[in-house]
XYZ file of C-alpha atoms in Angstrom:
457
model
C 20.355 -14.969 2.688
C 18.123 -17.429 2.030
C 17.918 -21.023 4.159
C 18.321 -24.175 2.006
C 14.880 -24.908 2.112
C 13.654 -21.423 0.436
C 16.563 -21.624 -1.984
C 15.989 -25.045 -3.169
C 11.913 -24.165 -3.719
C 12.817 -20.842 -5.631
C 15.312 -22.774 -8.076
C 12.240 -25.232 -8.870
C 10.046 -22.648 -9.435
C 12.240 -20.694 -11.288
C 12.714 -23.610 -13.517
C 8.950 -24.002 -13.887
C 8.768 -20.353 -15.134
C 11.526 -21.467 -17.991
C 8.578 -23.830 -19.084
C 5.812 -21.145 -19.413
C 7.999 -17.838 -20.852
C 5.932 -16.964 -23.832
C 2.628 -18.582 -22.382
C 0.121 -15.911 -23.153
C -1.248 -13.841 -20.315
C -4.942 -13.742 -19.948
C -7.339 -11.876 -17.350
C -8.524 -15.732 -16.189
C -4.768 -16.447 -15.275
C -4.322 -13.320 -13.789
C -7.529 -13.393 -11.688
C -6.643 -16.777 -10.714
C -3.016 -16.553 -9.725
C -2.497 -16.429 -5.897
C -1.206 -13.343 -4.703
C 1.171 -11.452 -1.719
C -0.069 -7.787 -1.452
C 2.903 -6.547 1.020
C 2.185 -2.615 0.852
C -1.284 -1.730 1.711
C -2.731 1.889 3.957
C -5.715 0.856 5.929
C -7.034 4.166 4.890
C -6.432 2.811 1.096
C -8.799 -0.121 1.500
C -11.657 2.272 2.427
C -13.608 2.559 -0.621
C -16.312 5.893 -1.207
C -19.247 4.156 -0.700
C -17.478 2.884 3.114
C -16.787 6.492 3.289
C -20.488 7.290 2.504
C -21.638 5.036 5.302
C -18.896 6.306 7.717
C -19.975 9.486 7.406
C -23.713 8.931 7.549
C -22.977 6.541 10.646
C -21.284 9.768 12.737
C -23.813 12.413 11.341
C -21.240 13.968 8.743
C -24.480 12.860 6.200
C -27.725 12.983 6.853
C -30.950 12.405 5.104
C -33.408 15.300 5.993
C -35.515 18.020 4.052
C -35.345 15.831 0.994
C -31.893 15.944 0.477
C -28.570 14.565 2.275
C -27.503 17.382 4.667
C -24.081 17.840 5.648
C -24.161 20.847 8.551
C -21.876 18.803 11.168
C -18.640 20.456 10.795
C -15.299 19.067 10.725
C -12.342 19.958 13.403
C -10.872 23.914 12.557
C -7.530 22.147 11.734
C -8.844 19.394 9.560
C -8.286 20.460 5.631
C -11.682 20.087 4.551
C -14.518 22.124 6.625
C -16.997 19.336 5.466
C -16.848 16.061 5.007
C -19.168 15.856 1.906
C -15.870 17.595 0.255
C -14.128 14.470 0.255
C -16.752 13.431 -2.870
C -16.310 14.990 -6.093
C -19.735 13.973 -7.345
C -21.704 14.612 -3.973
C -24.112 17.080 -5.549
C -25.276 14.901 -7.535
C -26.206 12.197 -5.246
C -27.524 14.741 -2.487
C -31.421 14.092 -3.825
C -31.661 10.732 -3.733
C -32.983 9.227 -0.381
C -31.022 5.809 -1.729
C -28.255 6.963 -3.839
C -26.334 4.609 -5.942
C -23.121 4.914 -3.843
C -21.396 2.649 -6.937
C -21.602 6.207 -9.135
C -19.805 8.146 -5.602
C -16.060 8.822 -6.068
C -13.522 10.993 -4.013
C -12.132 14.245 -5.011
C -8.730 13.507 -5.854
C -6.988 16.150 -8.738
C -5.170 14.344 -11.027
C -1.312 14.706 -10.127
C -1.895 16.599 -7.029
C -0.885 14.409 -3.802
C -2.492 16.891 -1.329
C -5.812 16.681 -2.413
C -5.148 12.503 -1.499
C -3.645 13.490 1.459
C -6.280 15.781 2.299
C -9.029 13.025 2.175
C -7.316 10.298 3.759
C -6.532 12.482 7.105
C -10.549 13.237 6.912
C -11.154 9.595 6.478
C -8.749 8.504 8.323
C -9.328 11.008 11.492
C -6.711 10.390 13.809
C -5.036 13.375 12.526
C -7.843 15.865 13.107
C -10.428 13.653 15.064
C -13.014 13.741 14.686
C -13.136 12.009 11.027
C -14.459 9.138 8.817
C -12.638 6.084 11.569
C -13.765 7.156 15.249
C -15.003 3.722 16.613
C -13.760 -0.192 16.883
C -17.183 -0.730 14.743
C -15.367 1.306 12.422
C -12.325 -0.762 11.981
C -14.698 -3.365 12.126
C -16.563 -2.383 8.573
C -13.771 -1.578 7.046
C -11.889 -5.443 7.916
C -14.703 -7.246 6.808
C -14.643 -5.025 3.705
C -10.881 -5.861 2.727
C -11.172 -9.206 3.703
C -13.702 -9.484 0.827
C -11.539 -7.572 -0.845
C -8.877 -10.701 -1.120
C -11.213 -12.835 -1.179
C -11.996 -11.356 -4.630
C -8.468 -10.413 -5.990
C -7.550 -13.710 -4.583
C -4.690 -12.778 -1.825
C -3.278 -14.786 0.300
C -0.685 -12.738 2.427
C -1.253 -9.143 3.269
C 0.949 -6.786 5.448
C -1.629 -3.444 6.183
C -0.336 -0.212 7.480
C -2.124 1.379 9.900
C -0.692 4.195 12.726
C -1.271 2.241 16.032
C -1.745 6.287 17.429
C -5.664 5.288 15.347
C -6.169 3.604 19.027
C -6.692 6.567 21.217
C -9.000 7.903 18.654
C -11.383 4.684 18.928
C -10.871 4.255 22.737
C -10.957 7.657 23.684
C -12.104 7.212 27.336
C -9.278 3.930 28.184
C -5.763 5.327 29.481
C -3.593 5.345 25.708
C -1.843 2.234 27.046
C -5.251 0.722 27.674
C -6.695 1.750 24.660
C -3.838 0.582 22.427
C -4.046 -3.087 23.967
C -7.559 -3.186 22.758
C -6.942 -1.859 19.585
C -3.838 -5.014 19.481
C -6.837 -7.471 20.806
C -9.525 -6.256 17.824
C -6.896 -6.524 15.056
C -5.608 -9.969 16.525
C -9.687 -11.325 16.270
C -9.835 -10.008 12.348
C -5.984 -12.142 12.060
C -7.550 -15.245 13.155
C -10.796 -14.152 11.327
C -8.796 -13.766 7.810
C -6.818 -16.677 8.637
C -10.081 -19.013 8.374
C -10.120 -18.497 5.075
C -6.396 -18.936 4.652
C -5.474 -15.477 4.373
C -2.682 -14.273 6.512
C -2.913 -10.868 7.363
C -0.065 -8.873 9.348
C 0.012 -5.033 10.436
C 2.770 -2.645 9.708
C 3.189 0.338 12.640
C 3.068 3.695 9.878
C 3.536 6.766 11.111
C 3.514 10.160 9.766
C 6.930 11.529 9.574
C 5.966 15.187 8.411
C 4.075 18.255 10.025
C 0.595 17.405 8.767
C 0.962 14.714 11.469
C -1.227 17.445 13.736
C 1.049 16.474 16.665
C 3.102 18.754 18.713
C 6.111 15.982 18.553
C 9.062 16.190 16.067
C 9.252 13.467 13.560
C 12.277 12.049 15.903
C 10.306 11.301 18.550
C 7.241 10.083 16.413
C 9.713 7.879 14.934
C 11.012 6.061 18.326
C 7.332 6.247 19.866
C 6.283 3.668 16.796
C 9.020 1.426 17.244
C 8.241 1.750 20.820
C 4.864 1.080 20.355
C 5.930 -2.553 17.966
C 7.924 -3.577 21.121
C 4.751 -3.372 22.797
C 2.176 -5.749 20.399
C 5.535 -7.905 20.674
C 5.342 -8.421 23.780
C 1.418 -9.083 23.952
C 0.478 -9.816 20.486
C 3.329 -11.705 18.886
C 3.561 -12.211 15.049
C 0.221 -9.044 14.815
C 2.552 -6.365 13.633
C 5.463 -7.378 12.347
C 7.316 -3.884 10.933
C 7.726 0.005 10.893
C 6.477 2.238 8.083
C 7.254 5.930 7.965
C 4.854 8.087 5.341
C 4.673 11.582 4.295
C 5.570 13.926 1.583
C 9.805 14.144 1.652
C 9.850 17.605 1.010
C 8.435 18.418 4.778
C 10.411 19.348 7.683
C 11.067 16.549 9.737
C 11.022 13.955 6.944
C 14.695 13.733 6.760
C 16.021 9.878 6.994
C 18.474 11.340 9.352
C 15.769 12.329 12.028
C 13.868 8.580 11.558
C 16.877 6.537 12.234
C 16.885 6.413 15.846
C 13.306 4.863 15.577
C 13.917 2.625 12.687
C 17.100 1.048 14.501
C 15.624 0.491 17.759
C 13.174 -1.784 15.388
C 15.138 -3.022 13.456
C 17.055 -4.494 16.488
C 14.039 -6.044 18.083
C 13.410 -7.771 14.865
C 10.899 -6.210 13.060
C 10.643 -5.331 9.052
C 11.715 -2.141 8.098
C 10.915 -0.281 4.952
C 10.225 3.506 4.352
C 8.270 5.715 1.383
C 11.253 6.936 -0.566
C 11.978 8.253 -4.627
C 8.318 9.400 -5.106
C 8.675 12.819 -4.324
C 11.754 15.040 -4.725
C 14.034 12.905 -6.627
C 16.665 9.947 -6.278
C 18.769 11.721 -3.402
C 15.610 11.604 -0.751
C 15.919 7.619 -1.694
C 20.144 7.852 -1.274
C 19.573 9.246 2.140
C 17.076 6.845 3.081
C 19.517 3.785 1.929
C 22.528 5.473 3.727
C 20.814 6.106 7.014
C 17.544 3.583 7.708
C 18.021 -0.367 8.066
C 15.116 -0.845 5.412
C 14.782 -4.006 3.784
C 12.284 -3.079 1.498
C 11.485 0.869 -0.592
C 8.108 1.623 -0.965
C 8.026 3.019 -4.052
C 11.328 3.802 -4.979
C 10.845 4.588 -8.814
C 13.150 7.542 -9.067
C 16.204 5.343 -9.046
C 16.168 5.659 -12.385
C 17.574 8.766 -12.014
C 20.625 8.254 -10.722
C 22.786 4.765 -11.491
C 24.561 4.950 -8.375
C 21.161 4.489 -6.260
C 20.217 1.627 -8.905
C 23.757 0.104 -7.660
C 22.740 0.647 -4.077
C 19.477 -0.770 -3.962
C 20.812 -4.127 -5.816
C 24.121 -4.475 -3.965
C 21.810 -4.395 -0.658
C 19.425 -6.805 -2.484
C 16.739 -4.431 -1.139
C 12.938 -5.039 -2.808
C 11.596 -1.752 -4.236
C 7.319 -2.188 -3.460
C 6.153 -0.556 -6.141
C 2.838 1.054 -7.825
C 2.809 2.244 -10.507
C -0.851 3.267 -11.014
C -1.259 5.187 -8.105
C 2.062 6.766 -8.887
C 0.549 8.662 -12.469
C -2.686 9.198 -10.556
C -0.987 11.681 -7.669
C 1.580 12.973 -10.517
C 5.049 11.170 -10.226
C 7.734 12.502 -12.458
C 11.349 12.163 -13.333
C 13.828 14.800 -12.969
C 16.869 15.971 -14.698
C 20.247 16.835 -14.195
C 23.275 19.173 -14.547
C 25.825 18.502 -12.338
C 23.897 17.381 -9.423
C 21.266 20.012 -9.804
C 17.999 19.685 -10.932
C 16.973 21.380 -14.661
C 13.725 20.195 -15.362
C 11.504 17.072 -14.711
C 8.597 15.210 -16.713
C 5.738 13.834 -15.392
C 4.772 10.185 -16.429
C 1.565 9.926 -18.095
C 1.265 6.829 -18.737
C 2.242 3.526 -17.841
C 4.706 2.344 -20.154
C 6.622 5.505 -19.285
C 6.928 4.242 -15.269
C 10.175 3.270 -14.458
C 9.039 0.230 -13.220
C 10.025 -2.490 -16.567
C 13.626 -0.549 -17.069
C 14.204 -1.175 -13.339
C 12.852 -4.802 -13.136
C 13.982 -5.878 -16.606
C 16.849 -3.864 -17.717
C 18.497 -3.158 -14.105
C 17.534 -6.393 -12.772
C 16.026 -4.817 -9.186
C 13.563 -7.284 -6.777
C 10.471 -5.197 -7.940
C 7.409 -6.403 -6.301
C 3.826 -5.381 -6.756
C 1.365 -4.034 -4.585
C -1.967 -2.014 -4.452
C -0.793 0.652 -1.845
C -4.626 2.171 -1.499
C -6.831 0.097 -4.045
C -9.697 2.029 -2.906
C -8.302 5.329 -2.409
C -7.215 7.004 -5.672
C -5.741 3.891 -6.362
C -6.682 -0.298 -7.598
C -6.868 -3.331 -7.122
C -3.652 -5.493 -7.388
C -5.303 -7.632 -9.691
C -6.011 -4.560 -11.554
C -2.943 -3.253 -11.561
C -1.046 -6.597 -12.984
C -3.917 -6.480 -15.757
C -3.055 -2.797 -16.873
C 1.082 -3.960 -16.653
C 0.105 -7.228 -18.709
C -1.796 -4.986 -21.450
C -5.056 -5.710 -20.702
C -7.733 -2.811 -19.464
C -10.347 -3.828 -17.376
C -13.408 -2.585 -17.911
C -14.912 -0.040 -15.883
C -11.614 0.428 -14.373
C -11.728 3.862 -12.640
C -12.369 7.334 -13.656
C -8.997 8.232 -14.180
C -9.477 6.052 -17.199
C -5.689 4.632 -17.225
C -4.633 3.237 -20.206
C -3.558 -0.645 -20.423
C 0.945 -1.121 -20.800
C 1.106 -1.391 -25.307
C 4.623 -0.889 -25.460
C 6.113 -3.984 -23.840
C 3.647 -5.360 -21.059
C 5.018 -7.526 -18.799
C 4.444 -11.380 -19.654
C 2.870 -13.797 -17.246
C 6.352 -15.328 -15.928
C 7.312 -12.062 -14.973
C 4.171 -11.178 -12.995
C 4.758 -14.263 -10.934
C 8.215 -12.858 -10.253
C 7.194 -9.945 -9.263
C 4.432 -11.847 -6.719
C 7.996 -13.800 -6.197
C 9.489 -10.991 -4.700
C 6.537 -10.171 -2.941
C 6.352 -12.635 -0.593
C 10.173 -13.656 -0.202
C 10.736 -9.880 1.066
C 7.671 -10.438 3.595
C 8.047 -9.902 6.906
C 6.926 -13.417 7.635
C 8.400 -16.501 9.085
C 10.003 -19.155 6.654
C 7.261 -21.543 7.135
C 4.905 -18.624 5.657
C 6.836 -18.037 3.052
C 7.731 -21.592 1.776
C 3.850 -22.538 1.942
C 3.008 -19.481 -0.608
C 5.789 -19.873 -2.546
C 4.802 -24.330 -2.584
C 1.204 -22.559 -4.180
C 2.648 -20.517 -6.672
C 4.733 -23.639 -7.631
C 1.324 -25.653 -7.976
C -0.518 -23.111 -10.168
C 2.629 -23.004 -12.716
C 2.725 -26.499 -12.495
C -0.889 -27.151 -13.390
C 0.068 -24.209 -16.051
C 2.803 -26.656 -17.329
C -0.101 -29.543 -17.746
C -2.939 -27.485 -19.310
C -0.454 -26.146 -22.179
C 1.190 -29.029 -22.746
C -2.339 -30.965 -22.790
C -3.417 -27.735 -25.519
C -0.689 -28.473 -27.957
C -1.906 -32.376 -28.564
C-alpha cells in the first residue's frame, strides 16, 4: 500500500500522462527522460573492452612476439581453458599491438544461455577464481565504468546485483568476515561517489542457486548464508544493500523455490527486498512455485506468465512488479510453451520483439511491468536502448545481434514512463527516494505539457 503522500504524487502524474497520450516518441525524449534501472548483474555492466583490460591487467593477455599471447591458463573447473575464449573475434585483434577494443565482442551463441553463463563465471571469477574480477582495483574499473554508464543513459536510481561471496575472492588473505567488511566499505565509497552526481545506487545480495555455483553447499544453505550475509551490511552498512536475488538456470538441482525459502524469509523478515529470476526458463509453473513459496515483491523476468492465466491472476492479485527484458530475453533464446492438459507439447522461440510477451502482459493483462537492462554490456543493452527498440526506433550501431526495432504496436511515450513508473515505486528504497524521482518524472512531463502546447500556437 502506498502512503498518502506517494498516492497523491502518482494520481498527478498519472493525470499529466492523460495530457501527453499520443505525443510522439522521439530518441531526444527518450534519451532525455530520467530513468530507475532496478535489475542490473555487476557482471552485466562489464563491457568487452573492460574485459580486454581485465584480462591483460592479470596476464590472461599479453602483448609479446608480435601478437597478444594468451598461455596463462584458467582454473581446471572453469568452462573455458582460456580466457581469450570469452571473445568471438579475438583472432582478429591478436596482431595489433593497439587493437581497436570498440570492434571486440564476447562469444555469446544466439539462444544458447550457457555460452552467457559460461563467460560471465570467467569474468566474473568468484566461481572458478581465478577470473576477469580478482582485485578491489577491479571493482574499482568496473564502478567508475557504470557510473558513466548512467551518466550517459541518464539514470538516476540503480539497484546492482552482485554475490557478496565476490569478497573473499578480492581479499583473499583477510579472514571472510574481514574481507567482506571491506568489500561493504569499497562499495559504500562508490554510493557516496555516485551519489555526487545524484545517482543513487543500492546493491542487491545474488546468489547462485544452482550447481554451477562451484561450491560444495546445497542451494539451501547458499540461500540462508546470503540473507545472512544482508543482516550483516545491515548492521554496518545501512541502506548499501538493500535485497536478496537468487540466479541460475531453473532446470538445475537445487533451484527449486522450495529449497530458497528458508533464506528468502529470514530476509524478508529483517526487511529487505525480495525478488527472484523466475518464467525464463522451463515454463510458467517454475514462476507458480516461486509465487507460492518465496516472499518476492518483484519477478525478474517473469514473461512466461503468458502461459498460464492463473499465474497472470497471481502475479496481479499480489500486485507483484514483473522486471522485465525483453532484449536480452531473444538474445539467450526465450520461448513459449504449449499445452495439453498440463503437459508440455511443443514451444516457440520468440524472435523478435513484438512477439515478447511483454505489451500483452503490460497492456492487455494490465501487470506492473517495469524495465530494466539486466546486463547492458553483457549480451545485453542499454536501458535507453532497450525503450528505443520497444518505442520503434533502432539505434544505430546497436549490437551485433542486429535486433530489430517493435513495428507492430511499439509502446508510446506515456507508457514508457509507466513502465519507469513501476520501476521506481517497486524499488527497494525509502519513500523519500521514491517521491523525489517520481517529483522528476512529474517535471519532465510537465515541461512536456508546455513545449506541445507552446508547438500547436
Amino acid at each position: 500500500m502506498y502512503t498518502v503522500r506517494l498516492s497523491k504524487l502518482l494520481l498527478e502524474i498519472k493525470e499529466a500522462l492523460f495530457q501527453i497520450q499520443g505525443l510522439p516518441c522521439t530518441e531526444t525524449l527518450i534519451r532525455n527522460l530520467p530513468k530507475a534501472d532496478i535489475h542490473v548483474h555487476l557482471p552485466g555492466t562489464i563491457s568487452p573492452q573492460t574485459a580486454w583490460h581485465l584480462g591483460e591487467r592479470h596476464g590472461f593477455l599479453s602483448w609479446k612476439h608480435s601478437c597478444w599471447e594468451d598461455s596463462r591458463l584458467l582454473s581446471p573447473h572453469n568452462p573455458h581453458k582460456k580466457y581469450s575464449e570469452i571473445f568471438v573475434n579475438f583472432e582478429e585483434l591478436r596482431y595489433d599491438s593497439h587493437p581497436d577494443l570498440r570492434l571486440l565482442r564476447y562469444h555469446i551463441v544466439p539462444q544458447d544461455f550457457s555460452s552467457f553463463d559460461r563467460i560471465m563465471a570467467t569474468v566474473q571469477g568468484h566461481r572458478f577464481p581465478p577470473g576477469g574480477i580478482q582485485t578491489k582495483e577491479d571493482i574499482s574499473l568496473i564502478l567508475q565504468a557504470y557510473l558513466h554508464h548512467c551518466l550517459e543513459d541518464n539514470i538516476f536510481y540503480t539497484e546492482v546485483q552482485q554475490n557478496i561471496r565476490l569478497a573473499h575472492t578480492i581479499y583473499p588473505h583477510l579472514p571472510p568476515h574481514k574481507a567482506r567488511e571491506s568489500f561493504y566499505q569499497l562499495l559504500a565509497h562508490f554510493q557516496q561517489l555516485f551519489s555526487q552526481y545524484g545517482i543513487i545506487l543500492h546493491f542487491l545480495n545474488c546468489f547462485n542457486k544452482t550447481q554451477v555455483s562451484g561450491l560444495s553447499t546445497t542451494s539451501q544453505e547458499r540461500a540462508i548464508e546470503a540473507a545472512l550475509w544482508l543482516k550483516e551490511t545491515q548492521e554496518s552498512f545501512p541502506g548499501l544493500f538493500v535485497g536478496l536475488q537468487s540466479a541460475g538456470l531453473e532446470s538445475c538441482p537445487g533451484a527449486s523455490p522450495s529449497l530458497l525459502s528458508q533464506g528468502y524469509y529470514l530476509a524478508y523478515e529483517h526487511g529487505f527486498g525480495c525478488e527472484a529470476h523466475a518464467g525464463e526458463g522451463i515454463g510458467f509453473q517454475y514462476l507458480h512455485d516461486t509465487l507460492h513459496e518465496l516472499p518476492v515483491q518483484r519477478i525478474a523476468h517473469g514473461f512466461q506468465a503468458i502461459e498460464n492465466l492463473s499465474t497472470i491472476q497471481a502475479i496481479k492479485e499480489s500486485q507483484i512488479t514483473l522486471v522485465m527484458s525483453p532484449v536480452i530475453n531473444l538474445i539467450l533464446g526465450a520461448r513459449i510453451y504449449h499445452y495439453h492438459n498440463k503437459q508440455k507439447v511443443g514451444k516457440t522461440f520468440i524472435h523478435n520483439l513484438d512477439a515478447h510477451p511483454i505489451f500483452h502482459l503490460f497492456r492487455d493483462y494490465g501487470l506492473n511491468v517495469a524495465l530494466s537492462s539486466d546486463n547492458p554490456h553483457m549480451g545485453g543493452v542499454s536501458l535507453c536502448t532497450a525503450m528505443l527498440l520497444l518505442a520503434g526506433i533502432q539505434p544505430v550501431n546497436i549490437n551485433p545481434l542486429s535486433i530489430q526495432a517493435a513495428q507492430a504496436s511499439p509502446l508510446q511515450l506515456h507508457e514508457l514512463i509507466t513502465l519507469m513508473i513501476h520501476a521506481i515505486t517497486s524499488a527497494f528504497a525509502s519513500e523519500d527516494i521514491k517521491l523525489q524521482f517520481l517529483t522528476r518524472l512529474k517535471e519532465f512531463i510537465s515541461e512536456l505539457i508546455v513545449s506541445s502546447k507552446f508547438s500547436l500556437r
